[in-house]
Short mmCIF file of C-alpha atoms and ligand atoms in Angstrom, two decimals:
data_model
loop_
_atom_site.label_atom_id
_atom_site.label_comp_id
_atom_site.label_asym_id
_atom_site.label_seq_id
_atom_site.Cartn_x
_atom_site.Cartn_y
_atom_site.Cartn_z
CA UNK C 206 -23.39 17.51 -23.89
CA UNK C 207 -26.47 15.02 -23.51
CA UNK C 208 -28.01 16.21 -20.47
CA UNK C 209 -27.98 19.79 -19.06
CA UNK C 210 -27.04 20.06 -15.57
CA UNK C 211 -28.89 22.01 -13.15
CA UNK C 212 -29.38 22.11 -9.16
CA UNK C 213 -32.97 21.83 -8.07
CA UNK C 214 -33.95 23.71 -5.04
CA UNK C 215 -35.87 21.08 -3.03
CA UNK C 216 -36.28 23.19 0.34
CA UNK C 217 -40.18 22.82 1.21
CA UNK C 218 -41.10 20.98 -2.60
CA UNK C 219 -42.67 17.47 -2.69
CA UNK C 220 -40.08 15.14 -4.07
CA UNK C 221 -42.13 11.60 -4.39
CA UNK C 222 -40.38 8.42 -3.94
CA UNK C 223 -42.25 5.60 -5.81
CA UNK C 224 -40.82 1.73 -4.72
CA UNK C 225 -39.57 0.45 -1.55
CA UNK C 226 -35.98 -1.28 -0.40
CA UNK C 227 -32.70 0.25 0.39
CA UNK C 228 -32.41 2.40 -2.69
CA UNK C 229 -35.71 4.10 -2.02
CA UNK C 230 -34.52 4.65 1.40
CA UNK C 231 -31.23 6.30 0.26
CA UNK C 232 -33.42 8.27 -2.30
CA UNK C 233 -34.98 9.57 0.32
CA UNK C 234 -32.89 10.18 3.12
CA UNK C 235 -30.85 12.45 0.05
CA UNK C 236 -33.82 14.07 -0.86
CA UNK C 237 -34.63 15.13 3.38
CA UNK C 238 -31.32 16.27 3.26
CA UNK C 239 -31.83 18.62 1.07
CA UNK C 240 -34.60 19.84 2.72
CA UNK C 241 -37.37 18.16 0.50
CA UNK C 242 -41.06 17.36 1.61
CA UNK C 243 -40.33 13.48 0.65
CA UNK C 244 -43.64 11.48 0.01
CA UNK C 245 -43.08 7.77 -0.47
CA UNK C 246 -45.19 5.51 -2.53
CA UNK C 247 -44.19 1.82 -1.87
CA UNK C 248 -47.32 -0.21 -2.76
CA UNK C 249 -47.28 -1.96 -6.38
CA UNK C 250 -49.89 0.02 -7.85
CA UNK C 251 -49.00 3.27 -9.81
CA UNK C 252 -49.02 6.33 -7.94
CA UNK C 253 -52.42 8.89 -8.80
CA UNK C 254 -51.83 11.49 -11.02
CA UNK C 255 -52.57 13.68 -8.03
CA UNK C 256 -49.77 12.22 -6.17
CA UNK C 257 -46.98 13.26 -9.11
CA UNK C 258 -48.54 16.31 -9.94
CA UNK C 259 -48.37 17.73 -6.59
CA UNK C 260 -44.68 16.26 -6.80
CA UNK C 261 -41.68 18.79 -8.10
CA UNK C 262 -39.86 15.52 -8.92
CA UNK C 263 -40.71 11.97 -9.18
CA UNK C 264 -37.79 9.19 -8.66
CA UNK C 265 -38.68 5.79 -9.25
CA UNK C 266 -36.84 2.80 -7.25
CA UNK C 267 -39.54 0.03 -8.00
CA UNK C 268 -37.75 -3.48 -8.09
CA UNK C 269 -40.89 -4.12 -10.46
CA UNK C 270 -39.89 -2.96 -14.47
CA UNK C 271 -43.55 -2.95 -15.41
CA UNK C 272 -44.85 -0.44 -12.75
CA UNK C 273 -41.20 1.86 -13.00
CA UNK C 274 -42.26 2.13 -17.03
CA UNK C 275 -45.94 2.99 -16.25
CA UNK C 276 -44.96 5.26 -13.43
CA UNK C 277 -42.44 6.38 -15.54
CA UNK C 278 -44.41 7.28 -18.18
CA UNK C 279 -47.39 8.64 -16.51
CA UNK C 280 -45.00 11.52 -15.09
CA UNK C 281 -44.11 12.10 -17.98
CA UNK C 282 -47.48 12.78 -19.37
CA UNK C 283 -48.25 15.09 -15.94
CA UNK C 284 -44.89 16.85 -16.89
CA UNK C 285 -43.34 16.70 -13.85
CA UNK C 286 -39.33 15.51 -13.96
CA UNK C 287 -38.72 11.72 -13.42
CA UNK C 288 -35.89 9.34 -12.83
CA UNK C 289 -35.94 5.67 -12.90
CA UNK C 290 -33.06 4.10 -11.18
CA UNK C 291 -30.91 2.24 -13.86
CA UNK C 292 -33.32 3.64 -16.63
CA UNK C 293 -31.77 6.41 -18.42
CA UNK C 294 -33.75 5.72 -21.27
CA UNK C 295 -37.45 6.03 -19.69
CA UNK C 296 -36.12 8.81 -17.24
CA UNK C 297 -36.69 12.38 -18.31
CA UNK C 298 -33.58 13.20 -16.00
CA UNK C 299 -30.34 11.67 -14.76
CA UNK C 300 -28.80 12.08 -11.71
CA UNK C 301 -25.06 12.87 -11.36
CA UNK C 302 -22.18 11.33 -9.05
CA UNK C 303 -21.92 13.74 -5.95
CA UNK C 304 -19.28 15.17 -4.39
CA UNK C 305 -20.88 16.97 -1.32
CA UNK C 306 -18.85 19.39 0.56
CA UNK C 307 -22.02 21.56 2.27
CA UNK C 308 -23.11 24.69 0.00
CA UNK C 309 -19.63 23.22 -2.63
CA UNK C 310 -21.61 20.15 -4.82
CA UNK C 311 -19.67 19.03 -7.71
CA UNK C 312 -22.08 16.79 -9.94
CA UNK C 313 -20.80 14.72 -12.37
CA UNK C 314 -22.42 13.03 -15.15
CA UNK C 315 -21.85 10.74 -18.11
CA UNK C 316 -24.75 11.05 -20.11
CA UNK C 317 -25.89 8.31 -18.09
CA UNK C 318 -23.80 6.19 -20.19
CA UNK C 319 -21.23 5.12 -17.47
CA UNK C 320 -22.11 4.95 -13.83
CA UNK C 321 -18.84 3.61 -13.20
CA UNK C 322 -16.72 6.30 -14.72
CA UNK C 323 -18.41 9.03 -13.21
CA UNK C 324 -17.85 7.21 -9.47
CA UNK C 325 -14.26 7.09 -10.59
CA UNK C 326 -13.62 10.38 -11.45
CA UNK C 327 -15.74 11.06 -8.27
CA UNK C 328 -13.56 9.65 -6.16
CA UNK C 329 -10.77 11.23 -7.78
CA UNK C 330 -12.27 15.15 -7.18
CA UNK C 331 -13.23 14.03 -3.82
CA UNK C 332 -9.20 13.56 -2.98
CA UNK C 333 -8.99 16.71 -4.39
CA UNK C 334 -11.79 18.31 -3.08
CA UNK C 335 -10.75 19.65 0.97
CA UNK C 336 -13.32 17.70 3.40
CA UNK C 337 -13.97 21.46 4.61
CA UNK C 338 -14.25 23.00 1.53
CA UNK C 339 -18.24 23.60 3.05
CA UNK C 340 -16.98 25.25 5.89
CA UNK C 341 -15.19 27.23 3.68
CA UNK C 342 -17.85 28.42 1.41
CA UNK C 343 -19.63 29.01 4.75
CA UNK C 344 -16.64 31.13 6.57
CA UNK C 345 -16.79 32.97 3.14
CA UNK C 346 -20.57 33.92 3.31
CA UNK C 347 -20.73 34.95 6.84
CA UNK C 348 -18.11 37.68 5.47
CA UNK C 349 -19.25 38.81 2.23
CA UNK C 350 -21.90 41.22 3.86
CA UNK C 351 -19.26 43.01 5.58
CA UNK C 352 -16.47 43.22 3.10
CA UNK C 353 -18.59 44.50 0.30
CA UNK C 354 -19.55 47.16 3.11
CA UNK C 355 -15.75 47.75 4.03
CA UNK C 356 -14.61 47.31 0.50
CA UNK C 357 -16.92 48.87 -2.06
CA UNK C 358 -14.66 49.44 -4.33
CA UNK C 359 -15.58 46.25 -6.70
CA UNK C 360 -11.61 45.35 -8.30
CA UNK C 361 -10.41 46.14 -4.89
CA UNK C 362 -13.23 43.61 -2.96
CA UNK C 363 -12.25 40.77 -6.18
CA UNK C 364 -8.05 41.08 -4.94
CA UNK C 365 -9.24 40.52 -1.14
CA UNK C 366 -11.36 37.85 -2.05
CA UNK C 367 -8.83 35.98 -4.30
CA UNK C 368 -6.51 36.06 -1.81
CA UNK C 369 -8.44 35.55 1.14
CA UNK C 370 -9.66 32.06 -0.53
CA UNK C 371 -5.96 31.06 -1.98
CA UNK C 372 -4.15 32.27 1.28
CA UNK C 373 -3.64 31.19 4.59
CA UNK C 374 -7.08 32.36 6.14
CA UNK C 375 -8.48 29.95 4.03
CA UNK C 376 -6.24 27.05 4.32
CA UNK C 377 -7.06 27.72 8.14
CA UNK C 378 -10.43 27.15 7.72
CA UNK C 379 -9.22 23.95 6.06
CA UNK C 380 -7.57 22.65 8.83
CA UNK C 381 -10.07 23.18 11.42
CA UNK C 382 -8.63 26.70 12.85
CA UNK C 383 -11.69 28.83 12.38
CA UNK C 384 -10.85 30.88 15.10
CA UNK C 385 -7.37 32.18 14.02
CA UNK C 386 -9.16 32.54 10.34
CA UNK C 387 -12.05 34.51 11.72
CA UNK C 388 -9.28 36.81 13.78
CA UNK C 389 -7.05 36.95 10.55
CA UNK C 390 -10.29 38.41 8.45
CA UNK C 391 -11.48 40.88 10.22
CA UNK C 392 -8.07 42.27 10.47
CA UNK C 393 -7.89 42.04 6.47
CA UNK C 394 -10.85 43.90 6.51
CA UNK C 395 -10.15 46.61 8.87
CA UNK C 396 -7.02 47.16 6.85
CA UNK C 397 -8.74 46.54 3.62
CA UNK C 398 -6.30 43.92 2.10
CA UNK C 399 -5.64 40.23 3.07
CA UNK C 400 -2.44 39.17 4.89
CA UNK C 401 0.17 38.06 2.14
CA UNK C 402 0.05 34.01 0.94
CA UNK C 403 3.39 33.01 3.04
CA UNK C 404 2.35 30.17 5.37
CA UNK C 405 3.78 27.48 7.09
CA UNK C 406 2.27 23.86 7.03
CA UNK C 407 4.20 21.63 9.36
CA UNK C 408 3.14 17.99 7.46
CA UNK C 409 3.86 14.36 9.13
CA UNK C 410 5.11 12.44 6.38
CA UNK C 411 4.90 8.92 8.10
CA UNK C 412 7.39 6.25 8.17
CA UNK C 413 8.36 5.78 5.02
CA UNK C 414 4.98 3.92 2.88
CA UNK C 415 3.94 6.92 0.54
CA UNK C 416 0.19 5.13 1.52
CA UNK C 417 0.85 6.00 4.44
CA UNK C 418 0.44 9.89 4.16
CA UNK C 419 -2.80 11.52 5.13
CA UNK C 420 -5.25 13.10 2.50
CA UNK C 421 -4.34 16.41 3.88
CA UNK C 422 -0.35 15.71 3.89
CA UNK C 423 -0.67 15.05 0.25
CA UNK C 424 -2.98 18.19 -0.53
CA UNK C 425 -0.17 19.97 0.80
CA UNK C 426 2.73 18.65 -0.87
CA UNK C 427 0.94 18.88 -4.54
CA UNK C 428 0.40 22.31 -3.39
CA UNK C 429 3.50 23.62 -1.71
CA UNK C 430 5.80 25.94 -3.62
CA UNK C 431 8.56 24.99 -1.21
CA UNK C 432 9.11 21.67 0.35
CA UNK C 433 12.19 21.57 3.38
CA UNK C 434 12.59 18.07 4.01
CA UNK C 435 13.97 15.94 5.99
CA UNK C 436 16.25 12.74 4.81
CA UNK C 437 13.92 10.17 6.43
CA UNK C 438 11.29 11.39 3.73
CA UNK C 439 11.06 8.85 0.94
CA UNK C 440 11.74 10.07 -2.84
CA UNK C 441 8.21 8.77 -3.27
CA UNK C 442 6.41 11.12 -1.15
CA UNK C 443 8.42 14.17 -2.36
CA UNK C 444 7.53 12.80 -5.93
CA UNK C 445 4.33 14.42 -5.37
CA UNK C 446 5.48 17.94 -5.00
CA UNK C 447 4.64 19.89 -8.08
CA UNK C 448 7.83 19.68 -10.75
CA UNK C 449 8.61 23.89 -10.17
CA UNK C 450 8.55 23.05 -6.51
CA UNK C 451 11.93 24.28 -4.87
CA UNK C 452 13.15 21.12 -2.69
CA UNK C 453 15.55 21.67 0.33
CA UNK C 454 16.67 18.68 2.35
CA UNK C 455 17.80 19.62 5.85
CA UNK C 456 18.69 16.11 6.90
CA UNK C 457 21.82 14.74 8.27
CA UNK C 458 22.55 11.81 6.41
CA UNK C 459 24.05 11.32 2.66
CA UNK C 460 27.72 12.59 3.99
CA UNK C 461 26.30 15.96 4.58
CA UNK C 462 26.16 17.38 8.01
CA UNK C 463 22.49 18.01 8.98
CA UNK C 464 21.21 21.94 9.09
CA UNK C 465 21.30 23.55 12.07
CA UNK C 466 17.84 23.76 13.72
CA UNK C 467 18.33 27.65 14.22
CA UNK C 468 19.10 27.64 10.05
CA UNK C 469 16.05 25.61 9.46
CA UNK C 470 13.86 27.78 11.31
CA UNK C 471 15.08 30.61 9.60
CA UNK C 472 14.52 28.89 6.24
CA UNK C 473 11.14 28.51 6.90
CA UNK C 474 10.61 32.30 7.89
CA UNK C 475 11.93 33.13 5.17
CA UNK C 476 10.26 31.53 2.47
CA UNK C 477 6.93 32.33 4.23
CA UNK C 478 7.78 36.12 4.25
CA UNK C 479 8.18 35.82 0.95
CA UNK C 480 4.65 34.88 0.24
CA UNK C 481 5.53 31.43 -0.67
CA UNK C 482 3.14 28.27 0.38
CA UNK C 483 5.50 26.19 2.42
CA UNK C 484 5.31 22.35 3.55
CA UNK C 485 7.87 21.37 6.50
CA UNK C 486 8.09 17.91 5.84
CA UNK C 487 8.94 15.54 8.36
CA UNK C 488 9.11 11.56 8.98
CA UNK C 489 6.70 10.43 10.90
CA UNK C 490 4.91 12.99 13.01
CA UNK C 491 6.14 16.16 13.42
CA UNK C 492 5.40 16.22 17.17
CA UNK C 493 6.51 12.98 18.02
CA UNK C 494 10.64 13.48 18.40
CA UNK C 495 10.23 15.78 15.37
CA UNK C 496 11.32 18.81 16.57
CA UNK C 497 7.56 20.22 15.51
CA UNK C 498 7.18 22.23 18.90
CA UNK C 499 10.68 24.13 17.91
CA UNK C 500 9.49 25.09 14.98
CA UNK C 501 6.06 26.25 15.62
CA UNK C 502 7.66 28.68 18.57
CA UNK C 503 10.09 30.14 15.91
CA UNK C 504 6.48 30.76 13.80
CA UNK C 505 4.50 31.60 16.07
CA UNK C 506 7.57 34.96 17.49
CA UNK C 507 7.67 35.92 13.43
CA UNK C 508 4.21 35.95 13.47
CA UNK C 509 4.10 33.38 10.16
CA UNK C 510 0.41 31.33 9.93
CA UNK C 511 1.01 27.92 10.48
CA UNK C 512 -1.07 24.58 10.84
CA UNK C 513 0.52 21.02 11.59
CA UNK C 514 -0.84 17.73 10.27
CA UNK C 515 0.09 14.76 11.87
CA UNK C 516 1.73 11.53 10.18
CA UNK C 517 1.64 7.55 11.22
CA UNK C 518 4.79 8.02 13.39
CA UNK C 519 7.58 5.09 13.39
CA UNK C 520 6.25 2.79 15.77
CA UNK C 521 2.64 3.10 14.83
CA UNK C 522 4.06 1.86 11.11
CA UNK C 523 6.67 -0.73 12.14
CA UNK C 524 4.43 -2.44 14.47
CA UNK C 525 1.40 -2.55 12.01
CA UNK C 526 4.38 -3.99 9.40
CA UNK C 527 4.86 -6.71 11.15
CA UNK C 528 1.75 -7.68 12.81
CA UNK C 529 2.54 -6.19 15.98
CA UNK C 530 0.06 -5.05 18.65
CA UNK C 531 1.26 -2.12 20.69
CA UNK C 532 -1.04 -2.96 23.58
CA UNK C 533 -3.45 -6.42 24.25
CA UNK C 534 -5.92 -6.74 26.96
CA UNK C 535 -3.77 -9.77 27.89
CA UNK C 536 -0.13 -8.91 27.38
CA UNK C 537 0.34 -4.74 27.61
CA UNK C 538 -1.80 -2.36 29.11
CA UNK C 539 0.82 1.28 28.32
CA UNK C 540 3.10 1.70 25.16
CA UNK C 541 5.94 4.78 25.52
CA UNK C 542 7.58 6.52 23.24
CA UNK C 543 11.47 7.25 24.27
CA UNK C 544 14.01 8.80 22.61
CA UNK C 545 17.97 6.82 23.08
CA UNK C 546 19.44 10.62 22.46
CA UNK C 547 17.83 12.96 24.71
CA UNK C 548 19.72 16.67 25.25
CA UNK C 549 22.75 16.59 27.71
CA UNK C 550 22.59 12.53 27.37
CA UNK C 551 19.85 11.94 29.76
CA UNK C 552 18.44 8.95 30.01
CA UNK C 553 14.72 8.96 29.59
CA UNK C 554 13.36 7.29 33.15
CA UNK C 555 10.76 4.77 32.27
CA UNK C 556 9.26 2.11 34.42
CA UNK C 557 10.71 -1.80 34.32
CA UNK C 558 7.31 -2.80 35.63
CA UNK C 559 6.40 -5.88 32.82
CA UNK C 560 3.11 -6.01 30.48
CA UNK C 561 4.09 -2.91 28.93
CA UNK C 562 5.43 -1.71 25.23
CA UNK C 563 8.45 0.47 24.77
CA UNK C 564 9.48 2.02 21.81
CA UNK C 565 12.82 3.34 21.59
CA UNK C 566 13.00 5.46 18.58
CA UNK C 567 17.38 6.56 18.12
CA UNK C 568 18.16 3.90 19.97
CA UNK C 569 20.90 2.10 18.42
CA UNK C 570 23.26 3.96 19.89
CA UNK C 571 21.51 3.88 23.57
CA UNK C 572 19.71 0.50 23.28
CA UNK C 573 22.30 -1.62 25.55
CA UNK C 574 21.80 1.00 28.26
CA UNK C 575 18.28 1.38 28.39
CA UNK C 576 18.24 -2.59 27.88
CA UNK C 577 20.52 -2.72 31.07
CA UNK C 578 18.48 -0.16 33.02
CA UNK C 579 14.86 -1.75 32.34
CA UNK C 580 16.64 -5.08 33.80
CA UNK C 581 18.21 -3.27 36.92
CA UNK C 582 14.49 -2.14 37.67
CA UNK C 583 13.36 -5.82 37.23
CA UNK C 584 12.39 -6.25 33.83
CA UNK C 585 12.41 -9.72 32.78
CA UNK C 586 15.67 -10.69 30.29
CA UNK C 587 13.97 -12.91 28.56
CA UNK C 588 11.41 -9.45 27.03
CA UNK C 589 11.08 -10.03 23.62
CA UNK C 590 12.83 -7.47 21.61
CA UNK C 591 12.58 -6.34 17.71
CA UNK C 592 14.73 -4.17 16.09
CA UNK C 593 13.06 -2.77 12.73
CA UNK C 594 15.29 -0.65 10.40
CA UNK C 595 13.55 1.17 7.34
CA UNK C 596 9.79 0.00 8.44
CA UNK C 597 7.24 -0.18 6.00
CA UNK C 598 9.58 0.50 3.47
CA UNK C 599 10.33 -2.07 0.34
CA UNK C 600 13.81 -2.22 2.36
CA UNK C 601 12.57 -3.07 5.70
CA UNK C 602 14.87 -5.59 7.89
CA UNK C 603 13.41 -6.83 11.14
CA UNK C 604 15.63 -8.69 14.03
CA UNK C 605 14.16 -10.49 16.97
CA UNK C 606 15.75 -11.28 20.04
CA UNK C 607 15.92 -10.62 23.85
CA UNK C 608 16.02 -7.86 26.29
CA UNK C 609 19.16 -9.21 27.52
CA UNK C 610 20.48 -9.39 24.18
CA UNK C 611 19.59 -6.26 23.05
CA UNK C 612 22.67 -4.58 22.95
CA UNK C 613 24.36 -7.44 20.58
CA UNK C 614 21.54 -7.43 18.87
CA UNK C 615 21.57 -3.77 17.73
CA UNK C 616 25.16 -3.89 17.12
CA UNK C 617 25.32 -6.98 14.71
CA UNK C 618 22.03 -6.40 12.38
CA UNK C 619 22.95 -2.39 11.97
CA UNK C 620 22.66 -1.22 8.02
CA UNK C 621 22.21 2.49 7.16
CA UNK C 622 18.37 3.32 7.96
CA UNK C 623 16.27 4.27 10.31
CA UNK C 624 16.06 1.47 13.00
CA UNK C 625 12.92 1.12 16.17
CA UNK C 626 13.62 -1.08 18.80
CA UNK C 627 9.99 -2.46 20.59
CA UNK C 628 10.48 -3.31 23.76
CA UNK C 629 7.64 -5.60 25.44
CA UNK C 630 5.51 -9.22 25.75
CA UNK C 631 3.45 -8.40 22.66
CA UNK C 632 7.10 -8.40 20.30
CA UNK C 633 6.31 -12.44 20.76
CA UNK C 634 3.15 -11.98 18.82
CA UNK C 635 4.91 -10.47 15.75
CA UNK C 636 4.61 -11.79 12.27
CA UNK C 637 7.90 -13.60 12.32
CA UNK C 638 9.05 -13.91 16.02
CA UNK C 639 11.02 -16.58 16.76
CA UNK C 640 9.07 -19.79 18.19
CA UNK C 641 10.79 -20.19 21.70
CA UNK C 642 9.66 -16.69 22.42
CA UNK C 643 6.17 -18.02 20.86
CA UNK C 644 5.87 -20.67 23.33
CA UNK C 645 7.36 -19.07 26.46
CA UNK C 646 4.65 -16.07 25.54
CA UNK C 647 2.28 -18.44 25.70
CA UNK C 648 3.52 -19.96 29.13
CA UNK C 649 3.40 -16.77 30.51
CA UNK C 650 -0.14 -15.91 29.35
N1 LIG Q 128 9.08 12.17 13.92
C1 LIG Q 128 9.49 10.81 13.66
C2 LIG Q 128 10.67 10.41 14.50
C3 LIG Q 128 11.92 11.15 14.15
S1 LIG Q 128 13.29 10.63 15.10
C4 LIG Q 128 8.31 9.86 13.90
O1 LIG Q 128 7.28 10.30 14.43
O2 LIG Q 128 8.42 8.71 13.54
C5 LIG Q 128 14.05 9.48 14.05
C6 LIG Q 128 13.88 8.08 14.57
O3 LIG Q 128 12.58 7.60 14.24
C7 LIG Q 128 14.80 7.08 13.97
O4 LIG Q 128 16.04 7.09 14.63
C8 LIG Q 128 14.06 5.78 14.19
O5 LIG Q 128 14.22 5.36 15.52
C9 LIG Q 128 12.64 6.21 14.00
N2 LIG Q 128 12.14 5.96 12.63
C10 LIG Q 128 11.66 6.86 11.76
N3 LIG Q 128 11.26 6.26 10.62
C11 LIG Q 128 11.49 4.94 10.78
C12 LIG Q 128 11.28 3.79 9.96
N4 LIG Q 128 10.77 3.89 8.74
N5 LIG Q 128 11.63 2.59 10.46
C13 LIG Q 128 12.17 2.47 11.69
N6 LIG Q 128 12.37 3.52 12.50
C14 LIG Q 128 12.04 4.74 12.06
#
């Protein structure tokens, strides 16, 4: 180890900035942050040897090398701890890569060998690294007053505490629930144990592109003991489930009849009960035709934690696959979402009024009649259509045609995925749409 790392407490000490331009500024917006007395210094001369010895640290941003040495070295002589940007060598300190998450700071350093490196691994703790891991250690601190009260006994205060930050009050506080969190701890501390580790995390896995996922979806899945997926998840999103995870696909297709809902439901109880960390994951989002709001009812009677996190849902990721705007100030002002296989066979009623996008997710089977119904209410034939199977996957297949020929259309180009039909003017702006559509777009414009 070259350098030993410490955290300075700034709040109310002079930090001096010496050197002007945007680093200096950065400096010292970082150092305010932290609740330092910043002084800047931004002529060319050297700063007094009153000015750094009132300082508790000096940092040096001077674009000039002659006056960052002399500065440099003239703290040094006053004893007071400097660091020249870029200048490990003259600096009497170096300062790590950050990862700020409130009172959680990871600081990373390379011996202030390799900047580089220590932004890349950086960036790799920050994706590992909750964005409300803060709020965590905050949530945790209002608390500890009052469960070392409750809890005195020390072994018994470390259990609650373990499992209070590895459980489901915690991954609350994660997602932004603070209220549920802050109802679930003081229970655990009126009963003097934390609620077991089962819960429930209801994860959108998008439509297909494992890019696609959320930083929060993929937190999940590396951390979810159990993973009950559907078949519209791709192998390379459950990939990232840990190797020991248990995997249960629910889905319908490969031959195998899909799970009952009521089954699924159950599965889900059940694993949580057992204290098990559980992802539902779903394509797309799991509140867009995703059965999500089934789910979370079932949860929410067996009294199982639960949070949801939403996922790019089909048409969001077909249309941005194929250069496809959902609405344009010109040619759509409303997009819907309809399902083709609504209970008891019910059509969805939608308006035929024109400048507007309709996406018809399972709709191969329903597509003629929803195609004939938009044109009974007065929608123009001649709407531009696209029918995208597998969307933003490597196997994606895209078909362009007509509202009138919808129906045809669906029928002849039908493989084994996933297929959206978009309904709507803007289809004729697609990468890839034929021209006539192109041109009578454009005469319509
Ligand atoms: N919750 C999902 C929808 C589930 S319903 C979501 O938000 O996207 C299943 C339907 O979604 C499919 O019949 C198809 O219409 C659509 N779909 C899902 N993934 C798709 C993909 N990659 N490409 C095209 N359509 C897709």
């Amino acid at each position: 180890m070259r350098h030993f790392p410490i955290f300075l407490d700034l709040c109310g000490r002079t930090a001096l900035v010496v050197g002007a331009g945007e680093r200096a500024e950065a400096k010292a917006a970082a150092l305010a942050a932290a609740g330092a007395a910043v002084v800047r210094h931004e002529g060319a001369d050297l700063p007094t040897p009153e000015q750094l010895r009132s300082a508790s640290v000096v940092f040096v941003c001077a674009g000039d090398p002659a006056q960052a040495a002399a500065t440099a070295e003239r703290a040094t002589v006053e004893r007071v701890p400097v660091n020249v940007v870029d200048r490990p060598d003259i600096s009497t300190f170096v300062m790590p890569a950050i990862v700020d998450r409130g009172d959680v700071v990871v600081a990373i350093g390379t011996g202030g060998a390799a900047p580089v490196l220590a932004r890349r691994i950086r960036a790799r703790i920050q994706q590992l690294l909750p964005e409300r891991l803060g709020r965590l250690a905050g949530f945790a601190a209002r608390f500890r007053g009052t469960v070392k009260a409750a809890v005195p006994d020390f072994d018994q205060r470390r259990r609650l505490w373990e499992r209070v930050l590895a459980g489901p009050i915690a991954e609350q506080v994660l997602a932004g629930r603070e209220a549920e969190a802050q109802a679930a701890m003081v229970e655990a501390i009126n009963r003097r144990e934390a609620p077991p580790a089962g819960i429930v995390h209801l994860v959108g896995a998008g439509p297909g592109d494992p890019e696609l996922l959320t930083v929060r979806a993929l937190r999940l899945i590396e951390e979810a003991e159990v993973v009950i997926h559907d078949d519209l998840v791709s192998p390379d999103i459950l990939s990232h489930a840990r190797v020991d995870a248990l995997r249960i696909p629910v889905g319908k297709r490969q031959g195998r009849p899909s799970t009952p809902q009521a089954e699924i439901e159950a599965l889900l109880v059940r694993h949580a009960r057992a204290g098990r960390r559980v992802v539902r994951l779903k394509g797309g989002d799991p509140f867009v035709f995703g059965r999500g709001g089934e789910e979370i009812e079932a949860l929410r009677a067996a009294g199982i934690p639960f949070t949801v996190v939403p996922g790019i849902t089909a048409v969001l990721g077909c249309a941005a696959a194929i250069d496809l705007p959902l609405t344009h100030r010109d040619h759509a002002s409303a997009l819907t979402l309809v399902t083709g296989e609504g209970r008891a066979g019910a059509r969805p009623a939608m308006s035929a009024a024109p400048h507007q996008t309709v996406a018809l997710y399972m709709g191969t089977r329903a597509a003629a009649d929803v195609a004939q119904g938009l044109m009974a209410g007065g929608r123009d034939p001649e709407t531009p259509v696209a029918v995208i199977e597998n969307g933003t996957r490597p196997d994606q297949r895209v078909a362009f045609g007509t509202l009138r020929g919808l129906g045809d259309l669906v029928r002849a180009d039908r493989g084994n995925g996933p297929a959206l039909v978009v309904i709507g003017e803007t289809v004729a702006l697609a990468r890839g749409a034929p021209e006539a559509t192109s041109a009578r777009q454009a005469a319509c414009a």
